[in-house]
GROMACS .gro file of C-alpha atoms in nm:
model
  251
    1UNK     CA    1   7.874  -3.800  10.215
    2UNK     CA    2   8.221  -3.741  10.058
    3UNK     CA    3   8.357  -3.637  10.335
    4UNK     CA    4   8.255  -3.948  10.512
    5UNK     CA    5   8.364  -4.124  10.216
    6UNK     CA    6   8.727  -4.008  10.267
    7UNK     CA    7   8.729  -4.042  10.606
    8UNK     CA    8   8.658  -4.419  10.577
    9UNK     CA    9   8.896  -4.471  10.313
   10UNK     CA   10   9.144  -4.323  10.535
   11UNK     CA   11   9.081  -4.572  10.817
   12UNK     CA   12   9.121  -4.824  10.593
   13UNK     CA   13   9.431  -4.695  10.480
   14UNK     CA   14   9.595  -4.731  10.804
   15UNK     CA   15   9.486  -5.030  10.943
   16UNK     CA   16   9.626  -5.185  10.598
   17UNK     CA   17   9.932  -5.021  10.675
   18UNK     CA   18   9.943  -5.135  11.019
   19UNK     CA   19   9.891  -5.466  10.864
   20UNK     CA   20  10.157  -5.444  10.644
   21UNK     CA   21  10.401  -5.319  10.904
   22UNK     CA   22  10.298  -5.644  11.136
   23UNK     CA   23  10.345  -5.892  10.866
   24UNK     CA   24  10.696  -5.715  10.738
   25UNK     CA   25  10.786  -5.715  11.120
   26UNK     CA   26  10.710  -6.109  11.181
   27UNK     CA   27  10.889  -6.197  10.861
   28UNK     CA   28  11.140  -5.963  10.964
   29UNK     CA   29  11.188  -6.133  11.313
   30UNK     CA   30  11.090  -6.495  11.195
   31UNK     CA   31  11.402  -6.412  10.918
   32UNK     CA   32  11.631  -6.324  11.232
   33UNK     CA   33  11.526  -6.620  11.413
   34UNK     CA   34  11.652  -6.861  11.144
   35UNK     CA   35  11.948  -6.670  11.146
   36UNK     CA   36  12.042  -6.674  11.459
   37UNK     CA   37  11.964  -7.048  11.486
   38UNK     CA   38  12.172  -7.128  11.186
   39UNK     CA   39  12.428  -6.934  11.345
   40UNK     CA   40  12.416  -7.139  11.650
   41UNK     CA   41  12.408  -7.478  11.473
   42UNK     CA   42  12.721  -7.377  11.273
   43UNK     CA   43  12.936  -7.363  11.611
   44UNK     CA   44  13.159  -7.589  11.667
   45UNK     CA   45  13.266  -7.647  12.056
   46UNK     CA   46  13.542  -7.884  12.154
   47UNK     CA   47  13.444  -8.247  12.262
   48UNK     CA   48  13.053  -8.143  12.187
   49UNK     CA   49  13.035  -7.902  12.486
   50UNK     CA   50  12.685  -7.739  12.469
   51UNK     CA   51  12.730  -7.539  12.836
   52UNK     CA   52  12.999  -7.244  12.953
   53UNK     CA   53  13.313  -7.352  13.069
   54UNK     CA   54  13.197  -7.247  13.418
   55UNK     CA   55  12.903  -7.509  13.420
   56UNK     CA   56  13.118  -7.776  13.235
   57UNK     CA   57  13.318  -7.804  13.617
   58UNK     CA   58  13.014  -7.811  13.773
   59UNK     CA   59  12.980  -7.426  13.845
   60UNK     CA   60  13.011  -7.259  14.195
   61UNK     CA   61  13.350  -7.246  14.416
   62UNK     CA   62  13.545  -7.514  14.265
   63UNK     CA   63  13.465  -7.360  13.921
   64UNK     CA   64  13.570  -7.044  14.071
   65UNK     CA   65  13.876  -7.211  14.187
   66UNK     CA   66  13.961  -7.363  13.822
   67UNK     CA   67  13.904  -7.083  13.655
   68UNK     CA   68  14.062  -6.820  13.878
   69UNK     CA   69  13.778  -6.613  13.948
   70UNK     CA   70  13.894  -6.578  14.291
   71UNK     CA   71  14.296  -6.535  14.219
   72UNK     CA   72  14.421  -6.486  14.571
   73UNK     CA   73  14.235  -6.866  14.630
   74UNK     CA   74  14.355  -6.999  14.292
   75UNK     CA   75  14.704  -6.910  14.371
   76UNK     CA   76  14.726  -7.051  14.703
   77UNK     CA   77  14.616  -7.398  14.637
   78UNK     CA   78  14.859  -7.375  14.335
   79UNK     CA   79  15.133  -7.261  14.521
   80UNK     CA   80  15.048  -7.521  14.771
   81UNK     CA   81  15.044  -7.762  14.552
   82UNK     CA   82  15.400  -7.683  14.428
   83UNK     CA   83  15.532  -7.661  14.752
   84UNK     CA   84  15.389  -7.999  14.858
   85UNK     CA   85  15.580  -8.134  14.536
   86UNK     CA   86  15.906  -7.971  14.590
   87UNK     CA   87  15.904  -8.135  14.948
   88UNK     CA   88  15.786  -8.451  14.881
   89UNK     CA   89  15.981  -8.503  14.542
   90UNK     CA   90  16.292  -8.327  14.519
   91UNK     CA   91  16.366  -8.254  14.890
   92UNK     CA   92  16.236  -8.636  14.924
   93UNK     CA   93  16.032  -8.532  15.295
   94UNK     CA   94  15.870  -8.786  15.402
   95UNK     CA   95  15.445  -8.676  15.463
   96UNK     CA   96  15.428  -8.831  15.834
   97UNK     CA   97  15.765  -8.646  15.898
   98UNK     CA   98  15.632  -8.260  15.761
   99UNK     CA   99  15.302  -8.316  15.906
  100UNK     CA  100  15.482  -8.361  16.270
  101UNK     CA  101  15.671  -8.130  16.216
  102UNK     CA  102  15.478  -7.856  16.131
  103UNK     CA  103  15.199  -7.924  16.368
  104UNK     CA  104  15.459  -7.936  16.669
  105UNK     CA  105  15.619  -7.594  16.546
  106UNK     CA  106  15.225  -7.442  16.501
  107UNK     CA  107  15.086  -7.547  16.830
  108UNK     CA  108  15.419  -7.447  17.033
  109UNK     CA  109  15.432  -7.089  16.871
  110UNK     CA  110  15.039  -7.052  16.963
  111UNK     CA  111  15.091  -7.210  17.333
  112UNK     CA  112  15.366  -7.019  17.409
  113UNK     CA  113  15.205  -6.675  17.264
  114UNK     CA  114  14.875  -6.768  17.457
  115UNK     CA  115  15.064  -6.806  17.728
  116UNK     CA  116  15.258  -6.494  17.736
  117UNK     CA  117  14.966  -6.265  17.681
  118UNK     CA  118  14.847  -6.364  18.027
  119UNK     CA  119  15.182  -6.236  18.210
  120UNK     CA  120  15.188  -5.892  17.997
  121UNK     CA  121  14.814  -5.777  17.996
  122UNK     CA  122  14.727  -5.819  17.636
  123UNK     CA  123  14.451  -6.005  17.460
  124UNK     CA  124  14.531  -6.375  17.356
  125UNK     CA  125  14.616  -6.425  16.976
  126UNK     CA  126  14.253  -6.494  16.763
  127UNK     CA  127  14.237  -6.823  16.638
  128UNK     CA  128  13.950  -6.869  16.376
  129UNK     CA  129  13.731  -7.186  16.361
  130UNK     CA  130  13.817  -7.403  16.072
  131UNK     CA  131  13.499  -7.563  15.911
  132UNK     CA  132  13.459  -7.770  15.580
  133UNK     CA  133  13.162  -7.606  15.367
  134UNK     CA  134  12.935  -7.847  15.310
  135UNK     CA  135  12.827  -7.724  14.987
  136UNK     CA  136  13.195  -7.701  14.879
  137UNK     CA  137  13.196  -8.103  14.924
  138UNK     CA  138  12.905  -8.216  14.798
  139UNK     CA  139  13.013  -8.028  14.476
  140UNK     CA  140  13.296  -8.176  14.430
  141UNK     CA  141  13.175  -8.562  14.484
  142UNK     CA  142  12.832  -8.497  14.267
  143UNK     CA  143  13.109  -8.371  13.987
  144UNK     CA  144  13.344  -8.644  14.080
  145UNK     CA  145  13.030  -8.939  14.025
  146UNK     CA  146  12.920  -8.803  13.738
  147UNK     CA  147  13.236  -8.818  13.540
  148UNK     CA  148  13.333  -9.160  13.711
  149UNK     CA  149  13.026  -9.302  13.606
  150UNK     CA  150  13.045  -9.166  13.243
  151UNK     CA  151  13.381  -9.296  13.216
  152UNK     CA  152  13.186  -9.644  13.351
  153UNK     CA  153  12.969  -9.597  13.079
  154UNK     CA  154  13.219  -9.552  12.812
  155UNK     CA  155  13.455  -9.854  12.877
  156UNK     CA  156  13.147 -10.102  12.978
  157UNK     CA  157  13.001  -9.977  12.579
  158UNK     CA  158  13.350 -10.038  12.465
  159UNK     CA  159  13.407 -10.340  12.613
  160UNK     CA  160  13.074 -10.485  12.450
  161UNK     CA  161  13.245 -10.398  12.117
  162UNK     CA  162  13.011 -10.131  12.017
  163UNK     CA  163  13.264  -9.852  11.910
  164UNK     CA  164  13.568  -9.934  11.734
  165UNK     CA  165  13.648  -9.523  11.720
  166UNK     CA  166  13.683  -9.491  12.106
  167UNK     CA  167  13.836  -9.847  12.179
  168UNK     CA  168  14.151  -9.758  11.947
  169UNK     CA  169  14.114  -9.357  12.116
  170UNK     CA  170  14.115  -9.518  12.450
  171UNK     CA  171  14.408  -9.730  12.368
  172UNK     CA  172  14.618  -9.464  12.284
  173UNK     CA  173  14.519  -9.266  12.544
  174UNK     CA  174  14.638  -9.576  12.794
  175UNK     CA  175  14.939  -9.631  12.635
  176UNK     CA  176  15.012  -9.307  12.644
  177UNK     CA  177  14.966  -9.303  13.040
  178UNK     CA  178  15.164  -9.567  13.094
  179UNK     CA  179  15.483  -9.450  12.870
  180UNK     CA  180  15.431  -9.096  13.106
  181UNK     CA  181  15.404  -9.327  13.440
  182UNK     CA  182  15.727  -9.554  13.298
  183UNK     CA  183  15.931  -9.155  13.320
  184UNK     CA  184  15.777  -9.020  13.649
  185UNK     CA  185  15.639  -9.169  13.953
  186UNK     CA  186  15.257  -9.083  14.074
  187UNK     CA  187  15.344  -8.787  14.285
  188UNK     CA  188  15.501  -8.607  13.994
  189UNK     CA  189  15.176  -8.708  13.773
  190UNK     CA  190  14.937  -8.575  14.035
  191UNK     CA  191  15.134  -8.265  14.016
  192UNK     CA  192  15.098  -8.257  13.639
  193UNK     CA  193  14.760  -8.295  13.645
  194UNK     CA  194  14.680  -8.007  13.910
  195UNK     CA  195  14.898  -7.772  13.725
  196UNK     CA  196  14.688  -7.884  13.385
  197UNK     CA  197  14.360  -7.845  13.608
  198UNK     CA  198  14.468  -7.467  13.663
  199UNK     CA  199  14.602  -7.358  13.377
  200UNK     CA  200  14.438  -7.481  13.082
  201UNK     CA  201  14.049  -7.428  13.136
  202UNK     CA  202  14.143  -7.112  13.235
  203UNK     CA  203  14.354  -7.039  12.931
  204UNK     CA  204  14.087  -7.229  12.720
  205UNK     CA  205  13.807  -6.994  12.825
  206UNK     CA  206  14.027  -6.684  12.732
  207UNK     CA  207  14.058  -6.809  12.380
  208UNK     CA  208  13.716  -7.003  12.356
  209UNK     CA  209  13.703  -6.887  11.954
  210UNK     CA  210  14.009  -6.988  11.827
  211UNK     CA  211  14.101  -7.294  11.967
  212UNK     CA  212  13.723  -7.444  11.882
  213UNK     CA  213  13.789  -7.317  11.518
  214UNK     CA  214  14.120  -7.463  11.540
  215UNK     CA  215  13.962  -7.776  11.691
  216UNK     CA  216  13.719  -7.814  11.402
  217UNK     CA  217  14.010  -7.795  11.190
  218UNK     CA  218  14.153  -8.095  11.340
  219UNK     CA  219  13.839  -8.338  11.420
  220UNK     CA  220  13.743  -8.311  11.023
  221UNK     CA  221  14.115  -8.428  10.950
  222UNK     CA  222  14.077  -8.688  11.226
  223UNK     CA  223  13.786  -8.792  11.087
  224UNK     CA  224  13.899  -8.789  10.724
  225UNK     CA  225  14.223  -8.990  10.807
  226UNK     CA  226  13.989  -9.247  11.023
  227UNK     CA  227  13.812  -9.312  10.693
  228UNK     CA  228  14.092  -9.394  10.521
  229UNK     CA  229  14.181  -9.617  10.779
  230UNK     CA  230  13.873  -9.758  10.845
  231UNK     CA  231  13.828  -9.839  10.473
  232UNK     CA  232  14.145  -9.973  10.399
  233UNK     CA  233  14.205 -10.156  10.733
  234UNK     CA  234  13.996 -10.158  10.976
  235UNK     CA  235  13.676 -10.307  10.714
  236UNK     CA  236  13.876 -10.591  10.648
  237UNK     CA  237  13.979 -10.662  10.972
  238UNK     CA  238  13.678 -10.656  11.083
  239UNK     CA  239  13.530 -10.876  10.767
  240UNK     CA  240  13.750 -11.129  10.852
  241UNK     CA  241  13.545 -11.200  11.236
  242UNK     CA  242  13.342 -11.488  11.222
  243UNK     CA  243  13.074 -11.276  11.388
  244UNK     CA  244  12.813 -11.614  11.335
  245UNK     CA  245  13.026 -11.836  11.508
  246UNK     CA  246  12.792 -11.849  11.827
  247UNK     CA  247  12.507 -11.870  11.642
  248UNK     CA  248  12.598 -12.182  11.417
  249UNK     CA  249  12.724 -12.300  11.789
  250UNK     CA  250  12.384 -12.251  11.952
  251UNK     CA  251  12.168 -12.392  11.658
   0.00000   0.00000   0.00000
Protein backbone atom coordinates (compact mmCIF):
# COMPACT_ATOMS: atom_id res chain seq x y z
CA UNK A 1 0.00 0.00 0.00
CA UNK A 2 2.93 2.46 0.50
CA UNK A 3 4.41 1.67 -2.29
CA UNK A 4 1.33 2.41 -4.24
CA UNK A 5 1.03 5.37 -2.17
CA UNK A 6 4.32 6.80 -3.53
CA UNK A 7 3.84 5.82 -6.76
CA UNK A 8 0.65 7.96 -7.02
CA UNK A 9 2.10 10.81 -5.41
CA UNK A 10 4.71 10.66 -7.94
CA UNK A 11 2.27 10.89 -10.86
CA UNK A 12 0.90 13.62 -9.41
CA UNK A 13 4.04 15.22 -9.06
CA UNK A 14 4.66 15.36 -12.65
CA UNK A 15 1.65 16.13 -14.20
CA UNK A 16 1.74 19.31 -11.73
CA UNK A 17 4.98 19.96 -13.06
CA UNK A 18 3.98 19.56 -16.52
CA UNK A 19 1.34 21.96 -15.58
CA UNK A 20 3.49 24.36 -14.31
CA UNK A 21 5.87 24.19 -17.24
CA UNK A 22 2.65 24.83 -19.71
CA UNK A 23 1.38 27.76 -17.85
CA UNK A 24 5.17 29.36 -17.39
CA UNK A 25 5.50 28.57 -21.22
CA UNK A 26 2.09 30.47 -22.34
CA UNK A 27 2.92 33.38 -20.08
CA UNK A 28 6.26 33.10 -21.36
CA UNK A 29 5.10 33.29 -25.09
CA UNK A 30 1.90 35.47 -24.40
CA UNK A 31 4.85 37.96 -22.62
CA UNK A 32 6.82 37.76 -26.08
CA UNK A 33 3.83 38.37 -28.03
CA UNK A 34 3.16 41.77 -26.39
CA UNK A 35 6.56 42.44 -26.95
CA UNK A 36 6.95 41.96 -30.15
CA UNK A 37 3.69 43.83 -30.90
CA UNK A 38 4.76 46.81 -28.92
CA UNK A 39 7.81 46.63 -30.81
CA UNK A 40 6.02 46.81 -34.02
CA UNK A 41 3.64 49.64 -33.02
CA UNK A 42 6.67 51.75 -31.92
CA UNK A 43 8.00 51.86 -35.70
CA UNK A 44 7.86 54.61 -37.36
CA UNK A 45 7.89 54.30 -41.43
CA UNK A 46 8.00 57.34 -43.66
CA UNK A 47 4.62 58.70 -45.08
CA UNK A 48 2.74 55.71 -42.97
CA UNK A 49 4.14 52.93 -45.21
CA UNK A 50 2.92 49.61 -43.65
CA UNK A 51 4.40 47.26 -46.81
CA UNK A 52 8.29 46.65 -48.15
CA UNK A 53 9.58 49.01 -50.41
CA UNK A 54 9.28 46.30 -53.09
CA UNK A 55 5.37 46.09 -52.72
CA UNK A 56 5.05 49.94 -52.19
CA UNK A 57 5.95 50.07 -56.42
CA UNK A 58 3.69 47.56 -56.94
CA UNK A 59 6.18 44.53 -56.74
CA UNK A 60 7.34 42.37 -59.76
CA UNK A 61 9.60 43.72 -62.84
CA UNK A 62 9.12 47.31 -62.56
CA UNK A 63 9.93 47.01 -58.82
CA UNK A 64 12.83 45.06 -59.92
CA UNK A 65 13.63 47.76 -62.26
CA UNK A 66 13.40 50.64 -59.43
CA UNK A 67 15.16 49.01 -57.15
CA UNK A 68 17.97 47.51 -59.20
CA UNK A 69 17.46 44.02 -58.55
CA UNK A 70 18.26 43.31 -62.03
CA UNK A 71 21.39 45.93 -62.53
CA UNK A 72 22.34 45.16 -66.09
CA UNK A 73 18.27 46.25 -66.81
CA UNK A 74 18.38 49.13 -64.30
CA UNK A 75 21.37 50.55 -65.94
CA UNK A 76 20.25 50.44 -69.38
CA UNK A 77 17.04 52.25 -69.11
CA UNK A 78 19.10 54.78 -67.00
CA UNK A 79 21.67 55.16 -69.36
CA UNK A 80 19.02 55.42 -71.94
CA UNK A 81 17.41 57.78 -70.37
CA UNK A 82 20.51 60.04 -70.16
CA UNK A 83 21.35 59.60 -73.53
CA UNK A 84 17.84 60.51 -74.75
CA UNK A 85 18.42 63.82 -72.61
CA UNK A 86 21.79 64.69 -73.79
CA UNK A 87 20.33 64.48 -77.45
CA UNK A 88 17.29 66.03 -77.09
CA UNK A 89 18.50 68.88 -74.64
CA UNK A 90 21.93 69.85 -75.03
CA UNK A 91 22.69 68.51 -78.57
CA UNK A 92 19.01 70.07 -79.25
CA UNK A 93 18.08 66.69 -81.86
CA UNK A 94 15.05 66.93 -82.86
CA UNK A 95 12.88 63.19 -81.89
CA UNK A 96 11.37 62.77 -85.59
CA UNK A 97 14.97 63.53 -86.87
CA UNK A 98 16.95 60.59 -84.41
CA UNK A 99 14.17 58.28 -84.86
CA UNK A 100 14.81 58.44 -88.89
CA UNK A 101 17.82 58.35 -88.51
CA UNK A 102 18.54 55.57 -86.58
CA UNK A 103 15.95 53.34 -88.05
CA UNK A 104 17.43 54.05 -91.68
CA UNK A 105 21.09 53.27 -90.36
CA UNK A 106 19.51 49.84 -88.42
CA UNK A 107 17.55 48.44 -91.26
CA UNK A 108 20.42 49.24 -93.98
CA UNK A 109 23.22 47.53 -91.80
CA UNK A 110 20.71 44.37 -91.37
CA UNK A 111 19.65 44.43 -95.29
CA UNK A 112 22.86 44.70 -96.46
CA UNK A 113 24.35 41.88 -93.93
CA UNK A 114 21.27 39.64 -94.90
CA UNK A 115 22.09 40.15 -98.08
CA UNK A 116 25.67 39.34 -98.13
CA UNK A 117 25.36 36.10 -96.26
CA UNK A 118 23.57 34.73 -99.31
CA UNK A 119 26.66 35.42 -101.79
CA UNK A 120 29.35 33.96 -99.15
CA UNK A 121 27.61 30.73 -97.76
CA UNK A 122 26.97 31.73 -94.22
CA UNK A 123 23.86 31.79 -92.10
CA UNK A 124 21.82 35.13 -92.11
CA UNK A 125 22.32 37.39 -88.94
CA UNK A 126 19.49 36.23 -85.97
CA UNK A 127 17.10 38.75 -85.41
CA UNK A 128 14.99 38.12 -82.17
CA UNK A 129 11.20 38.83 -81.99
CA UNK A 130 10.44 41.87 -80.00
CA UNK A 131 7.22 41.42 -77.84
CA UNK A 132 5.69 43.71 -75.05
CA UNK A 133 4.99 41.45 -71.81
CA UNK A 134 1.74 41.75 -71.07
CA UNK A 135 2.12 41.39 -67.48
CA UNK A 136 4.90 44.05 -67.57
CA UNK A 137 1.97 46.55 -68.79
CA UNK A 138 -0.75 45.84 -66.94
CA UNK A 139 1.59 46.46 -63.91
CA UNK A 140 2.50 49.47 -64.65
CA UNK A 141 -1.17 51.03 -65.54
CA UNK A 142 -2.89 49.12 -62.33
CA UNK A 143 0.13 51.13 -60.33
CA UNK A 144 -0.29 54.14 -62.46
CA UNK A 145 -4.54 54.23 -61.56
CA UNK A 146 -4.10 53.64 -58.28
CA UNK A 147 -1.89 56.53 -57.46
CA UNK A 148 -3.83 58.81 -60.02
CA UNK A 149 -6.88 58.11 -58.38
CA UNK A 150 -5.49 58.64 -54.79
CA UNK A 151 -4.10 61.81 -55.83
CA UNK A 152 -8.07 62.34 -57.18
CA UNK A 153 -9.01 61.59 -53.88
CA UNK A 154 -6.77 63.89 -52.09
CA UNK A 155 -7.38 67.21 -54.01
CA UNK A 156 -11.36 66.47 -54.49
CA UNK A 157 -11.17 66.11 -50.08
CA UNK A 158 -9.12 69.21 -50.22
CA UNK A 159 -11.02 71.06 -52.37
CA UNK A 160 -14.23 70.42 -50.12
CA UNK A 161 -12.19 72.16 -47.37
CA UNK A 162 -11.79 69.22 -45.19
CA UNK A 163 -7.95 69.42 -44.43
CA UNK A 164 -6.33 72.59 -43.90
CA UNK A 165 -2.79 70.45 -43.19
CA UNK A 166 -2.62 69.07 -46.83
CA UNK A 167 -4.18 72.18 -48.69
CA UNK A 168 -1.21 74.49 -47.32
CA UNK A 169 1.31 70.98 -47.99
CA UNK A 170 -0.09 70.86 -51.43
CA UNK A 171 0.45 74.48 -51.98
CA UNK A 172 3.88 74.40 -51.32
CA UNK A 173 4.43 71.51 -53.04
CA UNK A 174 2.82 73.44 -56.35
CA UNK A 175 4.62 76.36 -55.91
CA UNK A 176 7.45 74.66 -55.58
CA UNK A 177 6.87 72.91 -59.11
CA UNK A 178 6.28 75.77 -60.75
CA UNK A 179 9.49 77.89 -59.42
CA UNK A 180 11.51 74.36 -60.75
CA UNK A 181 9.40 74.51 -64.24
CA UNK A 182 10.09 78.65 -64.36
CA UNK A 183 14.36 77.27 -64.41
CA UNK A 184 14.03 74.17 -66.73
CA UNK A 185 11.78 73.16 -69.43
CA UNK A 186 9.69 69.64 -69.20
CA UNK A 187 12.27 67.50 -70.84
CA UNK A 188 14.86 68.38 -68.27
CA UNK A 189 12.06 67.72 -65.40
CA UNK A 190 11.18 64.32 -66.84
CA UNK A 191 14.79 63.63 -66.66
CA UNK A 192 14.89 64.69 -63.02
CA UNK A 193 12.29 62.70 -62.11
CA UNK A 194 13.62 59.32 -63.75
CA UNK A 195 16.95 59.85 -62.24
CA UNK A 196 14.95 60.44 -58.65
CA UNK A 197 12.81 57.22 -59.64
CA UNK A 198 16.25 55.24 -59.73
CA UNK A 199 18.17 56.43 -57.27
CA UNK A 200 16.38 57.22 -54.26
CA UNK A 201 14.04 54.12 -53.46
CA UNK A 202 16.90 52.29 -54.04
CA UNK A 203 19.11 54.28 -51.72
CA UNK A 204 16.05 54.55 -49.31
CA UNK A 205 15.75 50.77 -48.96
CA UNK A 206 19.57 50.50 -48.16
CA UNK A 207 19.14 52.79 -45.22
CA UNK A 208 15.40 51.92 -44.33
CA UNK A 209 16.46 52.51 -40.32
CA UNK A 210 17.92 55.65 -40.28
CA UNK A 211 16.24 57.78 -42.48
CA UNK A 212 12.62 56.59 -40.81
CA UNK A 213 14.26 57.49 -37.39
CA UNK A 214 15.47 60.56 -38.90
CA UNK A 215 12.01 61.05 -40.44
CA UNK A 216 10.28 60.74 -37.07
CA UNK A 217 12.57 63.29 -35.96
CA UNK A 218 11.28 65.68 -38.39
CA UNK A 219 7.30 64.94 -38.65
CA UNK A 220 7.14 65.55 -34.61
CA UNK A 221 8.90 69.04 -35.31
CA UNK A 222 6.55 69.51 -38.27
CA UNK A 223 3.91 68.79 -36.29
CA UNK A 224 4.98 70.82 -33.26
CA UNK A 225 5.69 73.98 -35.43
CA UNK A 226 2.06 73.37 -37.22
CA UNK A 227 0.63 73.82 -33.74
CA UNK A 228 2.08 76.82 -33.16
CA UNK A 229 0.89 77.96 -36.28
CA UNK A 230 -2.29 76.63 -36.22
CA UNK A 231 -2.92 78.21 -32.78
CA UNK A 232 -1.65 81.44 -33.34
CA UNK A 233 -2.81 81.85 -37.00
CA UNK A 234 -4.44 79.62 -38.61
CA UNK A 235 -7.52 79.44 -35.47
CA UNK A 236 -8.15 82.88 -36.05
CA UNK A 237 -8.19 82.85 -39.52
CA UNK A 238 -10.30 80.44 -39.61
CA UNK A 239 -12.67 82.06 -36.65
CA UNK A 240 -13.06 84.87 -38.62
CA UNK A 241 -15.26 82.61 -41.70
CA UNK A 242 -18.72 83.24 -41.51
CA UNK A 243 -19.16 79.48 -41.81
CA UNK A 244 -23.36 80.19 -41.17
CA UNK A 245 -23.63 82.44 -43.88
CA UNK A 246 -25.57 79.84 -46.15
CA UNK A 247 -27.54 78.77 -43.59
CA UNK A 248 -29.00 82.25 -42.40
CA UNK A 249 -29.27 82.51 -46.48
CA UNK A 250 -31.37 79.36 -46.85
CA UNK A 251 -33.65 79.94 -43.73
Amino acid sequence: MAEEHKHEESIMEKIAEKIHGHDNSSSSDSDDEKKASSIKTKIFRLFGREKPVHKVFGGGKPADIFLWRNKKVSGGVLGAATLSWILFELLQYNLLTLFGHVSILALAVLFLWSSATTFIHKTPPHIPEVHIPEEVVLQLASGLRIEINRGFTILRNIALGRDLKKFLMVVAGLWVLSKVGSSCNFLTLIYIATVLLFTVPVLYEKYEDKVDHFGEKAMKEIKKQYAVLDEKVLSKVMSKIPRGAFNKKKD
